[in-house]
Amino acid sequence: MEQQDTERPAWAPPEVDIDTPSIARVYDFWIGGAHNFPADRELARKVAAGNPDLPATLRANRAFLRRAVRELSALGIRQFLDIGSGIPAEGNVHDVALAAHPDCKVVYVDIDPVAVAHGRALLADEPRAAVFQGDLYKSREILDAPETRRLLDFGQPVALILAAVLHFVPDSDDPLALVGQYTEGLAPGSALVISHAGAEEVPRAAPEAAEQYRGAVSRVIWRDNRELAALFGDFELLQPGVVRAPLWHPDPTDTPDPSLPMLAGAALKPAR
């Protein structure tokens, strides 16, 4: 077992328990971040032991997100609403967006109070980004939150990011209608970015990756290309459509692993 840290870093507020694992910090460890503690790393290794591909899949998801933000910034989008963001540590949406255009604004939302507490500490000196606690199912509260209204102008295009979050929404909760609660009021030219556990064809038995991740978080629903494409509604998919996350606009220096079970895509809202 790893020895417990004796010093609390500035990004870990006093009210946060650093000796009890947090799934937000476990995720941070899996993607190669530095915002985690021994208890988080111990749980991360335990969960990943049964599925070595899980950390690589989540790293591919984060890499896709960075590429999507760069692509959308190049198309002129300057506002980003990231729901289910986790800890907004270095290399996240605000870093990529602000590196492209210093006038970008980013709002992060997560249901995990630990992720939000760490995020507030990390973003304390960044007026162009904010984070607050919110529930994906309560769209009105998120869209009307003071942080959202302060930073985002919904009269202009906004990129709505739902990265690795909709696979926790079962069909019985109508994920298409849930997404629509956020997208119906977005201006033409806005974007929708989704990544999701899945494959071109989903096996009948729950994949081991889903079972392992479920033990640490909650039930994971796999969907196939057709099902994920349907969640974009009437938004127009950008090329190459819905594909495995590593294959979506890979960087020239990338060596994408097309076997990783994470689908992804981005789409634009057409003019009425």
PDB file of C-alpha atoms in Angstrom:
ATOM      1  CA  MET A   1       0.000   0.000   0.000  1.00  0.00           C
ATOM      2  CA  GLU A   2       1.232   3.481  -0.843  1.00  0.00           C
ATOM      3  CA  GLN A   3       2.270   5.688   2.018  1.00  0.00           C
ATOM      4  CA  GLN A   4      -0.161   8.538   2.684  1.00  0.00           C
ATOM      5  CA  ASP A   5       0.860  12.059   1.661  1.00  0.00           C
ATOM      6  CA  THR A   6       1.761  14.238   4.620  1.00  0.00           C
ATOM      7  CA  GLU A   7       1.343  17.615   2.933  1.00  0.00           C
ATOM      8  CA  ARG A   8      -1.871  18.958   1.453  1.00  0.00           C
ATOM      9  CA  PRO A   9      -1.295  20.834  -1.824  1.00  0.00           C
ATOM     10  CA  ALA A  10      -2.941  24.178  -2.486  1.00  0.00           C
ATOM     11  CA  TRP A  11      -5.367  22.644  -5.006  1.00  0.00           C
ATOM     12  CA  ALA A  12      -6.856  20.381  -2.295  1.00  0.00           C
ATOM     13  CA  PRO A  13      -9.145  22.546  -0.098  1.00  0.00           C
ATOM     14  CA  PRO A  14      -9.177  21.768   3.637  1.00  0.00           C
ATOM     15  CA  GLU A  15     -12.751  20.449   3.491  1.00  0.00           C
ATOM     16  CA  VAL A  16     -11.811  17.690   1.019  1.00  0.00           C
ATOM     17  CA  ASP A  17     -10.897  14.270   2.421  1.00  0.00           C
ATOM     18  CA  ILE A  18      -7.686  13.227   0.677  1.00  0.00           C
ATOM     19  CA  ASP A  19      -7.507   9.826   2.419  1.00  0.00           C
ATOM     20  CA  THR A  20     -10.796   8.500   0.970  1.00  0.00           C
ATOM     21  CA  PRO A  21     -10.791   7.653  -2.759  1.00  0.00           C
ATOM     22  CA  SER A  22     -12.620  10.030  -5.065  1.00  0.00           C
ATOM     23  CA  ILE A  23     -13.700   8.758  -8.486  1.00  0.00           C
ATOM     24  CA  ALA A  24     -12.819  12.189  -9.923  1.00  0.00           C
ATOM     25  CA  ARG A  25      -9.242  11.808  -8.676  1.00  0.00           C
ATOM     26  CA  VAL A  26      -9.158   8.140  -9.765  1.00  0.00           C
ATOM     27  CA  TYR A  27     -10.069   9.293 -13.272  1.00  0.00           C
ATOM     28  CA  ASP A  28      -7.370  11.953 -13.042  1.00  0.00           C
ATOM     29  CA  PHE A  29      -4.818   9.259 -12.209  1.00  0.00           C
ATOM     30  CA  TRP A  30      -5.976   7.039 -15.084  1.00  0.00           C
ATOM     31  CA  ILE A  31      -5.485   9.828 -17.610  1.00  0.00           C
ATOM     32  CA  GLY A  32      -2.014  10.621 -16.307  1.00  0.00           C
ATOM     33  CA  GLY A  33      -2.906  13.641 -14.173  1.00  0.00           C
ATOM     34  CA  ALA A  34      -1.195  14.837 -11.013  1.00  0.00           C
ATOM     35  CA  HIS A  35      -4.299  15.688  -8.969  1.00  0.00           C
ATOM     36  CA  ASN A  36      -4.694  12.486  -6.983  1.00  0.00           C
ATOM     37  CA  PHE A  37      -3.545  10.869  -3.752  1.00  0.00           C
ATOM     38  CA  PRO A  38      -2.406   7.418  -2.565  1.00  0.00           C
ATOM     39  CA  ALA A  39      -5.950   6.255  -1.766  1.00  0.00           C
ATOM     40  CA  ASP A  40      -7.093   7.224  -5.264  1.00  0.00           C
ATOM     41  CA  ARG A  41      -4.141   5.499  -6.905  1.00  0.00           C
ATOM     42  CA  GLU A  42      -4.727   2.329  -4.917  1.00  0.00           C
ATOM     43  CA  LEU A  43      -8.363   2.128  -6.054  1.00  0.00           C
ATOM     44  CA  ALA A  44      -7.405   3.007  -9.627  1.00  0.00           C
ATOM     45  CA  ARG A  45      -4.891   0.171  -9.800  1.00  0.00           C
ATOM     46  CA  LYS A  46      -7.362  -2.267  -8.246  1.00  0.00           C
ATOM     47  CA  VAL A  47     -10.104  -1.441 -10.759  1.00  0.00           C
ATOM     48  CA  ALA A  48      -7.716  -1.403 -13.728  1.00  0.00           C
ATOM     49  CA  ALA A  49      -6.070  -4.695 -12.742  1.00  0.00           C
ATOM     50  CA  GLY A  50      -8.971  -6.633 -14.228  1.00  0.00           C
ATOM     51  CA  ASN A  51      -9.016  -4.501 -17.373  1.00  0.00           C
ATOM     52  CA  PRO A  52      -5.700  -2.995 -18.456  1.00  0.00           C
ATOM     53  CA  ASP A  53      -7.384  -1.227 -21.407  1.00  0.00           C
ATOM     54  CA  LEU A  54      -9.530   0.965 -19.171  1.00  0.00           C
ATOM     55  CA  PRO A  55      -6.931   3.698 -18.433  1.00  0.00           C
ATOM     56  CA  ALA A  56      -5.922   3.790 -22.113  1.00  0.00           C
ATOM     57  CA  THR A  57      -9.569   4.172 -23.109  1.00  0.00           C
ATOM     58  CA  LEU A  58     -10.053   7.099 -20.756  1.00  0.00           C
ATOM     59  CA  ARG A  59      -6.836   8.722 -21.942  1.00  0.00           C
ATOM     60  CA  ALA A  60      -8.122   8.381 -25.509  1.00  0.00           C
ATOM     61  CA  ASN A  61     -11.334  10.077 -24.420  1.00  0.00           C
ATOM     62  CA  ARG A  62      -9.447  13.035 -22.939  1.00  0.00           C
ATOM     63  CA  ALA A  63      -7.239  13.297 -26.031  1.00  0.00           C
ATOM     64  CA  PHE A  64     -10.357  13.328 -28.235  1.00  0.00           C
ATOM     65  CA  LEU A  65     -11.798  16.131 -26.120  1.00  0.00           C
ATOM     66  CA  ARG A  66      -8.682  18.256 -26.592  1.00  0.00           C
ATOM     67  CA  ARG A  67      -8.738  17.699 -30.350  1.00  0.00           C
ATOM     68  CA  ALA A  68     -12.452  18.531 -30.523  1.00  0.00           C
ATOM     69  CA  VAL A  69     -11.916  21.806 -28.667  1.00  0.00           C
ATOM     70  CA  ARG A  70      -9.122  22.744 -31.076  1.00  0.00           C
ATOM     71  CA  GLU A  71     -11.287  21.906 -34.099  1.00  0.00           C
ATOM     72  CA  LEU A  72     -14.247  23.905 -32.806  1.00  0.00           C
ATOM     73  CA  SER A  73     -12.029  26.841 -31.864  1.00  0.00           C
ATOM     74  CA  ALA A  74     -10.753  26.851 -35.444  1.00  0.00           C
ATOM     75  CA  LEU A  75     -14.388  27.052 -36.602  1.00  0.00           C
ATOM     76  CA  GLY A  76     -14.879  30.208 -34.531  1.00  0.00           C
ATOM     77  CA  ILE A  77     -16.520  28.889 -31.363  1.00  0.00           C
ATOM     78  CA  ARG A  78     -15.361  30.766 -28.277  1.00  0.00           C
ATOM     79  CA  GLN A  79     -17.716  29.422 -25.575  1.00  0.00           C
ATOM     80  CA  PHE A  80     -17.706  25.977 -23.993  1.00  0.00           C
ATOM     81  CA  LEU A  81     -20.072  24.319 -21.515  1.00  0.00           C
ATOM     82  CA  ASP A  82     -18.565  21.065 -20.240  1.00  0.00           C
ATOM     83  CA  ILE A  83     -21.025  18.949 -18.215  1.00  0.00           C
ATOM     84  CA  GLY A  84     -19.572  16.016 -16.309  1.00  0.00           C
ATOM     85  CA  SER A  85     -16.136  17.574 -16.520  1.00  0.00           C
ATOM     86  CA  GLY A  86     -14.402  15.937 -13.587  1.00  0.00           C
ATOM     87  CA  ILE A  87     -11.451  17.884 -12.190  1.00  0.00           C
ATOM     88  CA  PRO A  88     -10.613  20.703 -14.645  1.00  0.00           C
ATOM     89  CA  ALA A  89      -6.881  20.187 -14.309  1.00  0.00           C
ATOM     90  CA  GLU A  90      -4.106  21.137 -16.735  1.00  0.00           C
ATOM     91  CA  GLY A  91      -4.676  20.177 -20.355  1.00  0.00           C
ATOM     92  CA  ASN A  92      -8.433  20.430 -20.032  1.00  0.00           C
ATOM     93  CA  VAL A  93     -10.908  22.458 -22.102  1.00  0.00           C
ATOM     94  CA  HIS A  94      -9.933  25.903 -20.814  1.00  0.00           C
ATOM     95  CA  ASP A  95      -6.226  25.346 -21.435  1.00  0.00           C
ATOM     96  CA  VAL A  96      -6.804  24.202 -25.020  1.00  0.00           C
ATOM     97  CA  ALA A  97      -9.402  26.879 -25.799  1.00  0.00           C
ATOM     98  CA  LEU A  98      -7.468  29.754 -24.265  1.00  0.00           C
ATOM     99  CA  ALA A  99      -4.273  28.690 -25.996  1.00  0.00           C
ATOM    100  CA  ALA A 100      -6.138  28.988 -29.292  1.00  0.00           C
ATOM    101  CA  HIS A 101      -8.013  32.220 -28.463  1.00  0.00           C
ATOM    102  CA  PRO A 102      -7.533  34.198 -25.235  1.00  0.00           C
ATOM    103  CA  ASP A 103     -11.109  35.517 -25.381  1.00  0.00           C
ATOM    104  CA  CYS A 104     -12.652  32.046 -24.916  1.00  0.00           C
ATOM    105  CA  LYS A 105     -14.932  31.343 -21.949  1.00  0.00           C
ATOM    106  CA  VAL A 106     -15.392  27.939 -20.315  1.00  0.00           C
ATOM    107  CA  VAL A 107     -17.906  26.688 -17.764  1.00  0.00           C
ATOM    108  CA  TYR A 108     -17.367  23.306 -16.113  1.00  0.00           C
ATOM    109  CA  VAL A 109     -20.130  21.413 -14.320  1.00  0.00           C
ATOM    110  CA  ASP A 110     -19.849  18.225 -12.303  1.00  0.00           C
ATOM    111  CA  ILE A 111     -22.089  16.446  -9.812  1.00  0.00           C
ATOM    112  CA  ASP A 112     -19.119  15.357  -7.679  1.00  0.00           C
ATOM    113  CA  PRO A 113     -18.485  17.909  -4.900  1.00  0.00           C
ATOM    114  CA  VAL A 114     -14.870  16.746  -4.634  1.00  0.00           C
ATOM    115  CA  ALA A 115     -14.214  17.493  -8.305  1.00  0.00           C
ATOM    116  CA  VAL A 116     -15.869  20.894  -7.922  1.00  0.00           C
ATOM    117  CA  ALA A 117     -13.896  21.790  -4.793  1.00  0.00           C
ATOM    118  CA  HIS A 118     -10.614  20.926  -6.484  1.00  0.00           C
ATOM    119  CA  GLY A 119     -11.729  22.754  -9.621  1.00  0.00           C
ATOM    120  CA  ARG A 120     -12.512  25.966  -7.781  1.00  0.00           C
ATOM    121  CA  ALA A 121      -9.055  25.945  -6.239  1.00  0.00           C
ATOM    122  CA  LEU A 122      -7.422  25.298  -9.605  1.00  0.00           C
ATOM    123  CA  LEU A 123      -9.405  28.040 -11.383  1.00  0.00           C
ATOM    124  CA  ALA A 124      -9.260  30.631  -8.602  1.00  0.00           C
ATOM    125  CA  ASP A 125      -7.017  32.916 -10.681  1.00  0.00           C
ATOM    126  CA  GLU A 126      -8.690  32.306 -14.058  1.00  0.00           C
ATOM    127  CA  PRO A 127     -11.595  34.735 -14.667  1.00  0.00           C
ATOM    128  CA  ARG A 128     -12.401  33.204 -18.059  1.00  0.00           C
ATOM    129  CA  ALA A 129     -13.388  29.832 -16.574  1.00  0.00           C
ATOM    130  CA  ALA A 130     -15.616  28.658 -13.739  1.00  0.00           C
ATOM    131  CA  VAL A 131     -16.791  25.403 -12.195  1.00  0.00           C
ATOM    132  CA  PHE A 132     -19.866  24.591 -10.142  1.00  0.00           C
ATOM    133  CA  GLN A 133     -21.790  21.572  -8.901  1.00  0.00           C
ATOM    134  CA  GLY A 134     -24.741  20.541 -11.020  1.00  0.00           C
ATOM    135  CA  ASP A 135     -26.834  17.548 -12.013  1.00  0.00           C
ATOM    136  CA  LEU A 136     -27.052  16.647 -15.731  1.00  0.00           C
ATOM    137  CA  TYR A 137     -30.749  15.870 -15.202  1.00  0.00           C
ATOM    138  CA  LYS A 138     -31.449  19.430 -13.990  1.00  0.00           C
ATOM    139  CA  SER A 139     -30.781  21.366 -17.164  1.00  0.00           C
ATOM    140  CA  ARG A 140     -32.557  24.537 -16.125  1.00  0.00           C
ATOM    141  CA  GLU A 141     -30.469  24.859 -12.979  1.00  0.00           C
ATOM    142  CA  ILE A 142     -27.263  24.447 -14.999  1.00  0.00           C
ATOM    143  CA  LEU A 143     -28.266  26.836 -17.781  1.00  0.00           C
ATOM    144  CA  ASP A 144     -29.487  29.486 -15.331  1.00  0.00           C
ATOM    145  CA  ALA A 145     -26.628  29.166 -12.840  1.00  0.00           C
ATOM    146  CA  PRO A 146     -24.835  32.443 -12.033  1.00  0.00           C
ATOM    147  CA  GLU A 147     -21.529  31.079 -13.371  1.00  0.00           C
ATOM    148  CA  THR A 148     -23.151  30.073 -16.649  1.00  0.00           C
ATOM    149  CA  ARG A 149     -24.907  33.388 -17.140  1.00  0.00           C
ATOM    150  CA  ARG A 150     -21.805  35.364 -16.184  1.00  0.00           C
ATOM    151  CA  LEU A 151     -19.537  33.725 -18.727  1.00  0.00           C
ATOM    152  CA  LEU A 152     -21.704  32.455 -21.582  1.00  0.00           C
ATOM    153  CA  ASP A 153     -23.776  34.429 -24.082  1.00  0.00           C
ATOM    154  CA  PHE A 154     -26.387  32.060 -25.499  1.00  0.00           C
ATOM    155  CA  GLY A 155     -27.071  34.487 -28.320  1.00  0.00           C
ATOM    156  CA  GLN A 156     -23.726  33.340 -29.729  1.00  0.00           C
ATOM    157  CA  PRO A 157     -22.550  29.788 -30.550  1.00  0.00           C
ATOM    158  CA  VAL A 158     -21.713  27.579 -27.586  1.00  0.00           C
ATOM    159  CA  ALA A 159     -20.051  24.165 -27.634  1.00  0.00           C
ATOM    160  CA  LEU A 160     -21.907  21.764 -25.336  1.00  0.00           C
ATOM    161  CA  ILE A 161     -19.565  18.993 -24.198  1.00  0.00           C
ATOM    162  CA  LEU A 162     -20.953  15.700 -22.892  1.00  0.00           C
ATOM    163  CA  ALA A 163     -17.791  13.619 -22.696  1.00  0.00           C
ATOM    164  CA  ALA A 164     -18.099  10.164 -21.143  1.00  0.00           C
ATOM    165  CA  VAL A 165     -21.318  11.099 -19.339  1.00  0.00           C
ATOM    166  CA  LEU A 166     -24.284   9.905 -21.420  1.00  0.00           C
ATOM    167  CA  HIS A 167     -23.289   6.271 -20.959  1.00  0.00           C
ATOM    168  CA  PHE A 168     -24.621   6.665 -17.411  1.00  0.00           C
ATOM    169  CA  VAL A 169     -28.070   7.639 -18.769  1.00  0.00           C
ATOM    170  CA  PRO A 170     -30.295   4.594 -19.493  1.00  0.00           C
ATOM    171  CA  ASP A 171     -32.746   4.504 -22.387  1.00  0.00           C
ATOM    172  CA  SER A 172     -35.580   4.653 -19.853  1.00  0.00           C
ATOM    173  CA  ASP A 173     -34.469   8.204 -19.005  1.00  0.00           C
ATOM    174  CA  ASP A 174     -34.693   9.252 -22.694  1.00  0.00           C
ATOM    175  CA  PRO A 175     -31.150  10.543 -23.284  1.00  0.00           C
ATOM    176  CA  LEU A 176     -32.165  12.210 -26.571  1.00  0.00           C
ATOM    177  CA  ALA A 177     -34.771  14.344 -24.786  1.00  0.00           C
ATOM    178  CA  LEU A 178     -32.263  15.105 -22.042  1.00  0.00           C
ATOM    179  CA  VAL A 179     -29.708  16.349 -24.573  1.00  0.00           C
ATOM    180  CA  GLY A 180     -32.454  18.352 -26.250  1.00  0.00           C
ATOM    181  CA  GLN A 181     -33.118  20.274 -23.048  1.00  0.00           C
ATOM    182  CA  TYR A 182     -29.658  21.790 -23.501  1.00  0.00           C
ATOM    183  CA  THR A 183     -29.456  22.108 -27.270  1.00  0.00           C
ATOM    184  CA  GLU A 184     -32.880  23.561 -28.083  1.00  0.00           C
ATOM    185  CA  GLY A 185     -31.881  27.023 -26.883  1.00  0.00           C
ATOM    186  CA  LEU A 186     -28.419  27.085 -28.443  1.00  0.00           C
ATOM    187  CA  ALA A 187     -27.735  29.521 -31.267  1.00  0.00           C
ATOM    188  CA  PRO A 188     -27.163  28.240 -34.822  1.00  0.00           C
ATOM    189  CA  GLY A 189     -23.514  27.374 -35.285  1.00  0.00           C
ATOM    190  CA  SER A 190     -23.314  25.904 -31.791  1.00  0.00           C
ATOM    191  CA  ALA A 191     -21.678  22.519 -31.351  1.00  0.00           C
ATOM    192  CA  LEU A 192     -22.413  19.280 -29.555  1.00  0.00           C
ATOM    193  CA  VAL A 193     -19.494  17.068 -28.535  1.00  0.00           C
ATOM    194  CA  ILE A 194     -20.187  13.543 -27.252  1.00  0.00           C
ATOM    195  CA  SER A 195     -17.976  10.621 -26.303  1.00  0.00           C
ATOM    196  CA  HIS A 196     -19.509   7.405 -25.083  1.00  0.00           C
ATOM    197  CA  ALA A 197     -18.609   3.860 -24.061  1.00  0.00           C
ATOM    198  CA  GLY A 198     -19.379   1.605 -26.972  1.00  0.00           C
ATOM    199  CA  ALA A 199     -18.421  -0.051 -30.223  1.00  0.00           C
ATOM    200  CA  GLU A 200     -19.706  -0.481 -33.762  1.00  0.00           C
ATOM    201  CA  GLU A 201     -21.547  -3.538 -32.476  1.00  0.00           C
ATOM    202  CA  VAL A 202     -22.200  -3.975 -28.766  1.00  0.00           C
ATOM    203  CA  PRO A 203     -21.811  -7.532 -27.431  1.00  0.00           C
ATOM    204  CA  ARG A 204     -24.784  -9.012 -25.593  1.00  0.00           C
ATOM    205  CA  ALA A 205     -22.871  -9.613 -22.377  1.00  0.00           C
ATOM    206  CA  ALA A 206     -21.711  -6.486 -20.583  1.00  0.00           C
ATOM    207  CA  PRO A 207     -18.071  -5.978 -21.609  1.00  0.00           C
ATOM    208  CA  GLU A 208     -15.480  -6.434 -18.892  1.00  0.00           C
ATOM    209  CA  ALA A 209     -14.588  -2.756 -19.133  1.00  0.00           C
ATOM    210  CA  ALA A 210     -18.138  -1.804 -18.227  1.00  0.00           C
ATOM    211  CA  GLU A 211     -18.236  -4.263 -15.342  1.00  0.00           C
ATOM    212  CA  GLN A 212     -14.959  -3.013 -13.895  1.00  0.00           C
ATOM    213  CA  TYR A 213     -15.878   0.654 -14.232  1.00  0.00           C
ATOM    214  CA  ARG A 214     -19.365  -0.036 -12.856  1.00  0.00           C
ATOM    215  CA  GLY A 215     -17.846  -1.303  -9.621  1.00  0.00           C
ATOM    216  CA  ALA A 216     -16.217   2.064  -9.044  1.00  0.00           C
ATOM    217  CA  VAL A 217     -18.831   4.436 -10.381  1.00  0.00           C
ATOM    218  CA  SER A 218     -22.284   3.367 -11.540  1.00  0.00           C
ATOM    219  CA  ARG A 219     -23.940   1.392 -14.300  1.00  0.00           C
ATOM    220  CA  VAL A 220     -22.396   1.911 -17.729  1.00  0.00           C
ATOM    221  CA  ILE A 221     -24.606   1.560 -20.814  1.00  0.00           C
ATOM    222  CA  TRP A 222     -22.819   0.702 -24.019  1.00  0.00           C
ATOM    223  CA  ARG A 223     -24.234   2.032 -27.296  1.00  0.00           C
ATOM    224  CA  ASP A 224     -23.290   1.448 -30.916  1.00  0.00           C
ATOM    225  CA  ASN A 225     -22.556   3.953 -33.709  1.00  0.00           C
ATOM    226  CA  ARG A 226     -26.175   4.229 -34.793  1.00  0.00           C
ATOM    227  CA  GLU A 227     -27.441   4.767 -31.249  1.00  0.00           C
ATOM    228  CA  LEU A 228     -24.818   7.401 -30.515  1.00  0.00           C
ATOM    229  CA  ALA A 229     -25.382   9.204 -33.813  1.00  0.00           C
ATOM    230  CA  ALA A 230     -29.083   9.429 -32.911  1.00  0.00           C
ATOM    231  CA  LEU A 231     -28.229  11.364 -29.737  1.00  0.00           C
ATOM    232  CA  PHE A 232     -26.979  14.266 -31.878  1.00  0.00           C
ATOM    233  CA  GLY A 233     -30.571  14.870 -33.009  1.00  0.00           C
ATOM    234  CA  ASP A 234     -30.789  17.332 -35.892  1.00  0.00           C
ATOM    235  CA  PHE A 235     -27.246  18.603 -35.416  1.00  0.00           C
ATOM    236  CA  GLU A 236     -25.049  17.963 -38.463  1.00  0.00           C
ATOM    237  CA  LEU A 237     -22.159  15.619 -37.744  1.00  0.00           C
ATOM    238  CA  LEU A 238     -18.687  16.810 -38.655  1.00  0.00           C
ATOM    239  CA  GLN A 239     -16.459  14.420 -40.553  1.00  0.00           C
ATOM    240  CA  PRO A 240     -15.651  11.612 -39.933  1.00  0.00           C
ATOM    241  CA  GLY A 241     -18.974  11.179 -38.090  1.00  0.00           C
ATOM    242  CA  VAL A 242     -19.248   8.846 -35.115  1.00  0.00           C
ATOM    243  CA  VAL A 243     -16.079   6.757 -34.847  1.00  0.00           C
ATOM    244  CA  ARG A 244     -13.811   5.276 -32.216  1.00  0.00           C
ATOM    245  CA  ALA A 245     -12.420   8.180 -30.209  1.00  0.00           C
ATOM    246  CA  PRO A 246      -8.776   7.707 -31.281  1.00  0.00           C
ATOM    247  CA  LEU A 247      -9.832   7.912 -34.956  1.00  0.00           C
ATOM    248  CA  TRP A 248     -11.559  11.298 -34.672  1.00  0.00           C
ATOM    249  CA  HIS A 249      -9.130  13.788 -36.275  1.00  0.00           C
ATOM    250  CA  PRO A 250      -5.994  12.123 -34.875  1.00  0.00           C
ATOM    251  CA  ASP A 251      -2.901  14.267 -34.607  1.00  0.00           C
ATOM    252  CA  PRO A 252      -0.277  13.573 -37.288  1.00  0.00           C
ATOM    253  CA  THR A 253       2.062  12.144 -34.662  1.00  0.00           C
ATOM    254  CA  ASP A 254      -0.607   9.841 -33.172  1.00  0.00           C
ATOM    255  CA  THR A 255      -0.655   6.079 -33.578  1.00  0.00           C
ATOM    256  CA  PRO A 256      -4.382   5.541 -32.886  1.00  0.00           C
ATOM    257  CA  ASP A 257      -5.566   2.311 -31.305  1.00  0.00           C
ATOM    258  CA  PRO A 258      -8.899   1.609 -33.050  1.00  0.00           C
ATOM    259  CA  SER A 259      -9.750  -1.187 -30.612  1.00  0.00           C
ATOM    260  CA  LEU A 260     -10.396   1.042 -27.615  1.00  0.00           C
ATOM    261  CA  PRO A 261     -14.132   0.891 -26.714  1.00  0.00           C
ATOM    262  CA  MET A 262     -14.977   4.597 -26.768  1.00  0.00           C
ATOM    263  CA  LEU A 263     -17.037   6.219 -29.528  1.00  0.00           C
ATOM    264  CA  ALA A 264     -16.986   9.940 -30.225  1.00  0.00           C
ATOM    265  CA  GLY A 265     -18.283  12.623 -32.511  1.00  0.00           C
ATOM    266  CA  ALA A 266     -18.970  16.345 -32.857  1.00  0.00           C
ATOM    267  CA  ALA A 267     -21.762  18.154 -34.674  1.00  0.00           C
ATOM    268  CA  LEU A 268     -22.953  21.663 -35.475  1.00  0.00           C
ATOM    269  CA  LYS A 269     -26.406  23.162 -35.124  1.00  0.00           C
ATOM    270  CA  PRO A 270     -27.626  24.240 -38.565  1.00  0.00           C
ATOM    271  CA  ALA A 271     -29.222  27.589 -39.280  1.00  0.00           C
ATOM    272  CA  ARG A 272     -33.001  27.418 -39.108  1.00  0.00           C
TER     273      ARG A 272
END
